[in-house]
Coordinates of C-alpha atoms and ligand atoms in Angstrom, one line a residue:
X1 CA 67.4 105.8 95.2
X2 CA 71.1 105.9 94.3
X3 CA 73.0 103.0 95.8
X4 CA 74.9 105.6 97.9
X5 CA 71.8 106.6 99.8
X6 CA 70.6 103.2 100.0
X7 CA 73.7 102.0 101.6
X8 CA 73.5 104.8 104.3
X9 CA 70.1 103.7 105.1
X10 CA 70.7 100.2 105.5
X11 CA 74.3 99.4 106.2
X12 CA 76.7 100.0 109.1
X13 CA 79.1 102.6 107.7
X14 CA 82.3 100.8 108.2
X15 CA 83.5 101.2 104.5
X16 CA 84.8 104.2 102.5
X17 CA 84.1 102.7 99.0
X18 CA 85.1 103.6 95.7
X19 CA 82.2 104.8 93.2
X20 CA 81.8 101.4 91.4
X21 CA 79.0 99.0 92.0
X22 CA 80.3 95.7 90.4
X23 CA 77.8 93.4 89.1
X24 CA 79.9 90.5 87.5
X25 CA 83.4 89.2 86.6
X26 CA 85.3 87.0 84.3
X27 CA 88.9 86.1 84.6
X28 CA 90.8 89.6 85.3
X29 CA 87.9 91.8 84.5
X30 CA 85.0 92.9 86.6
X31 CA 82.1 94.7 84.9
X32 CA 79.8 97.6 86.5
X33 CA 76.2 97.6 86.3
X34 CA 76.3 99.4 83.1
X35 CA 78.6 97.1 81.7
X36 CA 81.7 98.9 81.9
X37 CA 84.7 96.9 82.1
X38 CA 87.6 97.0 84.6
X39 CA 91.0 95.4 84.8
X40 CA 91.2 94.0 88.2
X41 CA 94.5 94.3 89.8
X42 CA 93.2 93.9 93.0
X43 CA 91.9 90.5 92.9
X44 CA 89.2 91.2 95.6
X45 CA 92.5 92.0 98.0
X46 CA 94.3 88.9 97.1
X47 CA 91.5 86.5 97.2
X48 CA 90.4 86.0 93.5
X49 CA 93.9 84.6 92.7
X50 CA 92.5 82.3 89.6
X51 CA 90.2 84.8 88.3
X52 CA 86.8 85.7 88.8
X53 CA 84.2 83.2 87.5
X54 CA 86.9 80.5 87.1
X55 CA 85.1 77.8 85.1
X56 CA 87.0 74.8 87.0
X57 CA 86.4 76.2 90.5
X58 CA 82.8 76.9 89.5
X59 CA 82.3 73.7 88.4
X60 CA 83.6 72.1 91.3
X61 CA 81.2 74.5 93.5
X62 CA 78.3 73.7 91.3
X63 CA 78.7 69.9 91.8
X64 CA 79.2 70.4 95.5
X65 CA 76.0 72.6 95.9
X66 CA 74.0 70.0 94.1
X67 CA 75.3 67.3 96.6
X68 CA 75.7 68.9 100.2
X69 CA 76.8 72.4 101.3
X70 CA 77.0 72.0 105.1
X71 CA 76.7 69.5 107.8
X72 CA 78.6 71.1 110.8
X73 CA 81.7 69.6 112.4
X74 CA 79.8 67.4 114.6
X75 CA 80.1 64.6 111.8
X76 CA 83.1 63.4 109.9
X77 CA 84.1 65.4 106.5
X78 CA 86.5 63.7 104.0
X79 CA 86.9 66.9 102.2
X80 CA 88.6 68.5 105.2
X81 CA 91.2 65.6 105.4
X82 CA 91.8 65.9 101.5
X83 CA 92.5 69.5 101.7
X84 CA 94.5 69.3 105.0
X85 CA 96.7 66.6 103.1
X86 CA 97.0 69.0 100.0
X87 CA 98.1 72.1 101.9
X88 CA 100.5 69.8 103.8
X89 CA 102.0 68.3 100.6
X90 CA 102.8 71.8 99.6
X91 CA 104.4 73.0 102.9
X92 CA 105.3 70.4 105.5
X93 CA 103.5 67.3 107.3
X94 CA 101.0 69.2 109.4
X95 CA 97.5 69.2 110.9
X96 CA 95.0 71.8 110.1
X97 CA 92.0 73.7 111.6
X98 CA 89.5 75.2 109.3
X99 CA 87.6 78.2 109.8
X100 CA 86.2 81.1 107.6
X101 CA 88.6 84.1 107.3
X102 CA 92.1 85.6 108.1
X103 CA 91.3 86.8 111.5
X104 CA 89.7 83.7 112.5
X105 CA 92.8 81.6 111.6
X106 CA 95.0 84.0 113.4
X107 CA 92.6 83.6 116.5
X108 CA 93.0 80.0 116.4
X109 CA 96.7 80.4 116.2
X110 CA 97.0 83.0 119.0
X111 CA 94.7 80.4 121.1
X112 CA 96.9 77.3 120.5
X113 CA 99.9 79.5 121.0
X114 CA 98.7 80.3 124.5
X115 CA 97.7 76.8 125.2
X116 CA 101.0 75.7 124.1
X117 CA 102.8 78.1 126.5
X118 CA 100.7 77.7 129.4
X119 CA 100.9 74.0 129.2
X120 CA 104.9 74.3 129.3
X121 CA 105.3 76.9 132.2
X122 CA 103.3 79.5 134.2
X123 CA 103.6 83.2 132.6
X124 CA 104.8 81.7 129.2
X125 CA 102.0 83.5 127.4
X126 CA 103.4 86.6 125.8
X127 CA 103.5 87.0 122.0
X128 CA 106.0 88.9 119.7
X129 CA 104.5 90.6 116.8
X130 CA 106.0 93.3 114.4
X131 CA 105.3 97.1 114.4
X132 CA 103.5 97.8 111.0
X133 CA 101.9 94.2 110.8
X134 CA 98.3 93.5 110.0
X135 CA 96.6 90.4 111.5
X136 CA 92.8 91.0 111.2
X137 CA 90.0 93.0 112.9
X138 CA 88.9 90.9 116.0
X139 CA 89.9 92.2 119.4
X140 CA 92.6 89.5 119.4
X141 CA 93.9 90.2 116.1
X142 CA 93.8 94.1 116.6
X143 CA 95.7 93.3 119.8
X144 CA 98.6 91.7 117.7
X145 CA 98.5 94.3 114.8
X146 CA 101.3 96.6 115.0
X147 CA 99.3 99.6 113.9
X148 CA 97.7 102.2 116.1
X149 CA 94.8 103.5 113.6
X150 CA 93.3 99.9 114.0
X151 CA 93.2 99.7 117.6
X152 CA 92.0 103.1 118.8
X153 CA 88.9 103.4 120.5
X154 CA 88.8 99.5 121.1
X155 CA 90.5 99.4 124.2
X156 CA 90.9 97.5 126.6
X157 CA 92.8 95.2 124.1
X158 CA 94.2 91.9 124.7
X159 CA 97.2 91.9 126.8
X160 CA 100.8 90.4 126.3
X161 CA 101.7 91.2 122.8
X162 CA 105.1 92.7 122.7
X163 CA 105.9 94.7 119.6
X164 CA 109.3 95.2 117.7
X165 CA 110.5 96.6 114.7
X166 CA 110.6 94.6 111.6
X167 CA 114.2 93.1 110.7
X168 CA 115.6 94.7 114.1
X169 CA 117.5 91.7 115.0
X170 CA 118.6 93.5 118.2
X171 CA 115.0 94.1 119.4
X172 CA 114.3 90.5 118.5
X173 CA 117.1 89.1 120.6
X174 CA 116.4 91.6 123.6
X175 CA 112.5 90.8 123.8
X176 CA 112.8 86.9 123.4
X177 CA 112.9 85.0 126.5
X178 CA 111.4 82.1 128.4
X179 CA 107.6 83.7 128.6
X180 CA 107.2 84.0 124.9
X181 CA 105.1 81.6 123.5
X182 CA 105.0 82.6 120.0
X183 CA 106.0 84.9 117.3
X184 CA 103.8 85.9 114.5
X185 CA 105.5 87.3 111.4
X186 CA 104.4 88.1 107.7
X187 CA 106.8 87.1 105.2
X188 CA 105.8 90.4 103.5
X189 CA 103.9 92.7 105.3
X190 CA 101.0 93.3 102.9
X191 CA 98.5 96.0 104.5
X192 CA 101.7 97.6 106.0
X193 CA 103.0 98.3 102.8
X194 CA 104.7 95.4 101.0
X195 CA 107.5 95.0 103.2
X196 CA 109.7 91.9 103.1
X197 CA 111.6 90.6 106.3
X198 CA 115.3 90.3 105.6
X199 CA 116.9 86.6 105.7
X200 CA 118.7 87.3 108.9
X201 CA 115.9 88.5 110.8
X202 CA 113.8 85.3 109.9
X203 CA 116.7 83.1 110.6
X204 CA 117.2 84.8 113.9
X205 CA 113.5 84.4 114.6
X206 CA 113.6 80.8 113.9
X207 CA 116.6 80.2 115.9
X208 CA 115.3 82.1 118.9
X209 CA 112.0 80.3 118.9
X210 CA 113.6 77.0 118.9
X211 CA 115.9 78.3 121.8
X212 CA 113.0 79.5 124.0
X213 CA 110.6 76.9 123.0
X214 CA 108.1 79.2 121.3
X215 CA 106.3 78.8 118.2
X216 CA 107.2 80.5 114.9
X217 CA 104.1 81.3 113.1
X218 CA 103.9 82.7 109.7
X219 CA 100.4 84.7 109.0
X220 CA 100.1 83.7 105.2
X221 CA 96.7 85.1 104.8
X222 CA 97.9 87.6 102.1
X223 CA 101.4 86.0 101.0
X224 CA 99.9 82.3 100.9
X225 CA 98.5 80.4 97.7
X226 CA 101.2 81.4 95.2
X227 CA 101.1 85.1 95.5
X228 CA 104.6 85.6 96.3
X229 CA 105.8 83.1 93.7
X230 CA 106.2 80.5 95.9
X231 CA 103.1 78.1 97.5
X232 CA 103.6 79.8 100.7
X233 CA 105.5 83.1 101.7
X234 CA 107.7 81.5 104.2
X235 CA 109.2 79.3 101.5
X236 CA 111.2 82.6 100.4
X237 CA 113.3 81.8 103.4
X238 CA 115.5 79.1 104.2
X239 CA 113.3 77.9 107.4
X240 CA 110.5 75.9 108.8
X241 CA 107.9 77.5 110.7
X242 CA 105.9 75.7 113.2
X243 CA 102.7 76.8 111.7
X244 CA 100.8 79.1 109.7
X245 CA 97.6 80.8 108.8
X246 CA 95.9 81.0 105.5
X247 CA 92.6 82.6 104.2
X248 CA 91.9 85.0 101.3
X249 CA 93.2 83.2 98.0
X250 CA 92.3 79.7 99.7
X251 CA 88.9 79.5 98.3
X252 CA 89.1 81.8 95.5
X253 CA 85.9 83.7 96.9
X254 CA 84.3 81.3 98.9
X255 CA 85.1 82.2 102.6
X256 CA 87.6 79.5 104.2
X257 CA 90.3 80.1 106.5
X258 CA 92.9 77.7 108.1
X259 CA 95.6 77.3 110.7
X260 CA 98.1 74.9 109.9
X261 CA 100.5 73.4 112.4
X262 CA 103.1 70.7 113.2
X263 CA 101.6 67.5 114.3
X264 CA 103.4 67.4 117.7
X265 CA 101.7 70.7 118.5
X266 CA 98.4 69.7 117.0
X267 CA 98.5 66.5 119.4
X268 CA 98.6 68.8 122.3
X269 CA 95.1 70.2 121.6
X270 CA 91.9 68.6 122.9
X271 CA 88.3 68.5 121.7
X272 CA 86.1 71.2 122.7
X273 CA 89.0 73.8 123.2
X274 CA 88.2 75.6 119.7
X275 CA 85.6 75.1 117.0
X276 CA 83.8 77.0 114.3
X277 CA 80.4 76.2 113.0
X278 CA 80.9 76.8 109.4
X279 CA 84.7 76.2 109.4
X280 CA 85.7 73.7 106.3
X281 CA 82.3 72.9 105.3
X282 CA 81.7 71.0 102.3
X283 CA 81.0 74.2 100.0
X284 CA 84.3 76.1 101.2
X285 CA 86.5 72.7 100.9
X286 CA 85.1 72.0 97.3
X287 CA 86.2 75.3 96.4
X288 CA 89.6 75.5 98.1
X289 CA 90.4 71.7 96.9
X290 CA 90.3 73.0 93.3
X291 CA 92.3 76.0 94.2
X292 CA 95.2 73.6 95.5
X293 CA 94.7 71.4 92.2
X294 CA 95.6 74.4 90.3
X295 CA 98.2 75.9 92.4
X296 CA 101.1 74.0 90.8
X297 CA 104.8 74.3 89.8
X298 CA 103.4 75.6 86.3
X299 CA 101.5 78.5 87.8
X300 CA 104.3 79.3 90.1
X301 CA 106.4 79.5 87.0
X302 CA 103.9 81.9 85.2
X303 CA 103.8 84.1 88.7
X304 CA 107.6 84.4 88.5
X305 CA 107.9 85.3 84.8
X306 CA 105.1 87.9 85.0
X307 CA 106.8 89.1 88.1
X308 CA 110.1 89.7 85.9
X309 CA 108.4 91.7 83.2
X310 CA 106.4 93.8 86.0
X311 CA 109.9 94.6 87.5
X312 CA 111.4 95.6 84.0
X313 CA 108.3 97.7 83.0
X314 CA 108.1 99.4 86.3
X315 CA 111.5 100.2 86.8
X316 CA 111.5 101.9 83.2
X317 CA 108.7 103.9 84.4
X318 CA 110.6 104.7 87.7
X319 CA 113.5 105.8 85.8
X320 CA 111.2 108.4 84.0
X321 CA 109.5 109.6 87.1
X322 CA 112.4 109.4 89.8
X323 CA 110.7 112.2 91.9
X324 CA 107.4 110.4 92.1
X325 CA 108.2 107.0 92.4
X326 CA 110.2 106.3 95.7
X327 CA 110.8 102.4 95.5
X328 CA 109.4 99.6 93.7
X329 CA 108.9 96.4 95.6
X330 CA 107.9 93.3 93.8
X331 CA 107.7 89.7 95.3
X332 CA 105.7 87.4 92.6
X333 CA 102.5 89.0 91.9
X334 CA 102.6 91.1 95.4
X335 CA 103.7 94.6 94.4
X336 CA 104.4 97.9 96.1
X337 CA 104.9 101.2 94.4
X338 CA 106.0 103.6 96.9
X339 CA 105.0 107.2 95.9
X340 CA 106.3 110.5 96.7
X341 CA 104.8 112.3 99.9
X342 CA 103.6 114.9 97.6
X343 CA 101.3 112.7 95.8
X344 CA 98.2 111.1 97.3
X345 CA 97.7 107.4 96.6
X346 CA 94.1 107.4 96.7
X347 CA 94.0 110.2 94.0
X348 CA 96.4 107.7 91.8
X349 CA 93.8 105.1 92.5
X350 CA 90.7 107.1 91.4
X351 CA 92.8 108.1 88.4
X352 CA 93.2 104.5 87.5
X353 CA 89.3 103.9 88.2
X354 CA 88.8 106.6 85.7
X355 CA 90.8 104.6 83.4
X356 CA 89.1 101.3 84.1
X357 CA 91.8 99.6 86.1
X358 CA 91.2 98.5 89.6
X359 CA 94.3 99.0 92.2
X360 CA 94.9 99.2 96.0
X361 CA 96.6 101.1 98.7
X362 CA 99.0 99.8 101.3
X363 CA 101.0 101.3 104.2
X364 CA 101.7 105.0 104.1
X365 CA 101.7 105.9 100.7
X366 CA 102.1 102.7 98.6
X367 CA 99.9 101.8 95.5
X368 CA 99.6 98.0 96.0
X369 CA 98.8 95.6 92.9
X370 CA 97.6 92.1 93.4
X371 CA 96.5 91.1 90.0
X372 CA 95.1 87.5 89.4
X373 CA 97.3 84.9 88.0
X374 CA 95.3 84.7 84.8
X375 CA 96.7 87.8 83.6
X376 CA 99.3 88.0 80.7
X377 CA 102.1 90.4 79.5
X378 CA 99.4 92.4 77.7
X379 CA 97.6 93.3 80.9
X380 CA 101.0 94.2 82.5
X381 CA 101.8 96.4 79.3
X382 CA 98.2 97.8 79.4
X383 CA 98.4 98.6 83.2
X384 CA 102.2 100.5 82.6
X385 CA 100.9 102.7 79.6
X386 CA 98.2 103.7 81.6
X387 CA 100.4 104.4 84.9
X388 CA 102.7 106.4 82.8
X389 CA 99.7 108.5 81.3
X390 CA 98.5 109.3 84.7
X391 CA 102.0 110.3 85.9
X392 CA 102.5 112.3 82.5
X393 CA 99.4 114.1 83.1
X394 CA 100.3 115.5 86.0
X395 CA 97.0 116.5 87.4
X396 CA 97.6 114.4 90.6
X397 CA 100.9 116.0 91.3
Ligands
PLP401 C1 98.1 89.3 106.8 C2 96.7 89.4 106.9 N1 96.2 88.8 108.1 C3 94.9 88.7 108.3 C4 94.0 89.4 107.6 C5 92.6 89.5 108.1 O1 92.0 88.7 107.2 P1 90.3 88.4 107.0 O2 89.8 89.9 106.7 O3 90.0 87.4 106.1 O4 90.0 88.5 108.6 C6 94.5 89.9 106.7 C7 93.3 90.9 105.7 O5 94.1 91.7 104.9 C8 95.9 90.0 106.2 O6 96.3 90.8 105.1

């Protein structure tokens, strides 16, 4: 039986898949069942940042598997402490809670924000979030997500989320008050279409959060772990948040999430208020520890260098096809190419697949690229040549 039919028989049909069955991967390539090779500019949606089957990460995982993978959070675990320290070294002095995914990290952050607010003042339990944001698929995180398509049919959702437009300082000022316990921001909206916040908006958010004793929390699930050319996305701005969430690239494919928060807020929490069975188990921590070892200034330099090459090459294509490419937005190796409404981004993605390249969509009509940090100039030029061929071909228009 074909995999499509087998999937229909056995899996809940939540996914609309592209027609590829991936069997293995190496660095920035994946291979299908017949051995066909694809250049992977998706990284499993910003997860496999250090490439598929990374030798150093695999060795760390293998070593850990032969020792112990899981013992639960009933007992001390040195790896969690080492990992928390390493995250803190690259951000600010903080304490960490480990979980298994981005949505879970945001759930933890929402719970902590409510505990924080409720402990300060009755009714201080409202959270500001942005339209067009994406924070996950649990009930709390779809409630905080500013896109209707993720919420429809799941009502009643969680209350007390207030949505404002990204970069609208007036709305930010109008909606901030004593009842706000937190504001959640993505430095660059990922699923929303690769939209960066302005310096002014972020500065104002910091100012108002401090003024009204609310937490400024960055959702770094997609922007963290070097993706934007900084260790974490908030470092593109001249502020410090009170906390941030991580997942995706943290384990390079081994599921792990984290909520990182200033010690004075962490110290308001008590045992038993939150937990996760798998959260920060030995296996996940071993992988994440190796990821953080590899996430250094040298790799950031490489990401920023490649980003410049991408910018140059994509601008050249934009000049050749000004009616098709509306805008190019590049922050490190987080890239959005906004296409004309006359074009369906899904058709472009399928065209890329037919030419052995994996890409992603985001927002309305944005082609999103999140290549692994293992790529070089050659892969960028290969991608750009194929992109130009697709646009020249005109079939997708
Ligand atoms: C910014 C952001 N937050 C949260 C999530 C949810 O992460 P997960 O799918 O691991 O729950 C995502 C996933 O795309 C994301 O991009």
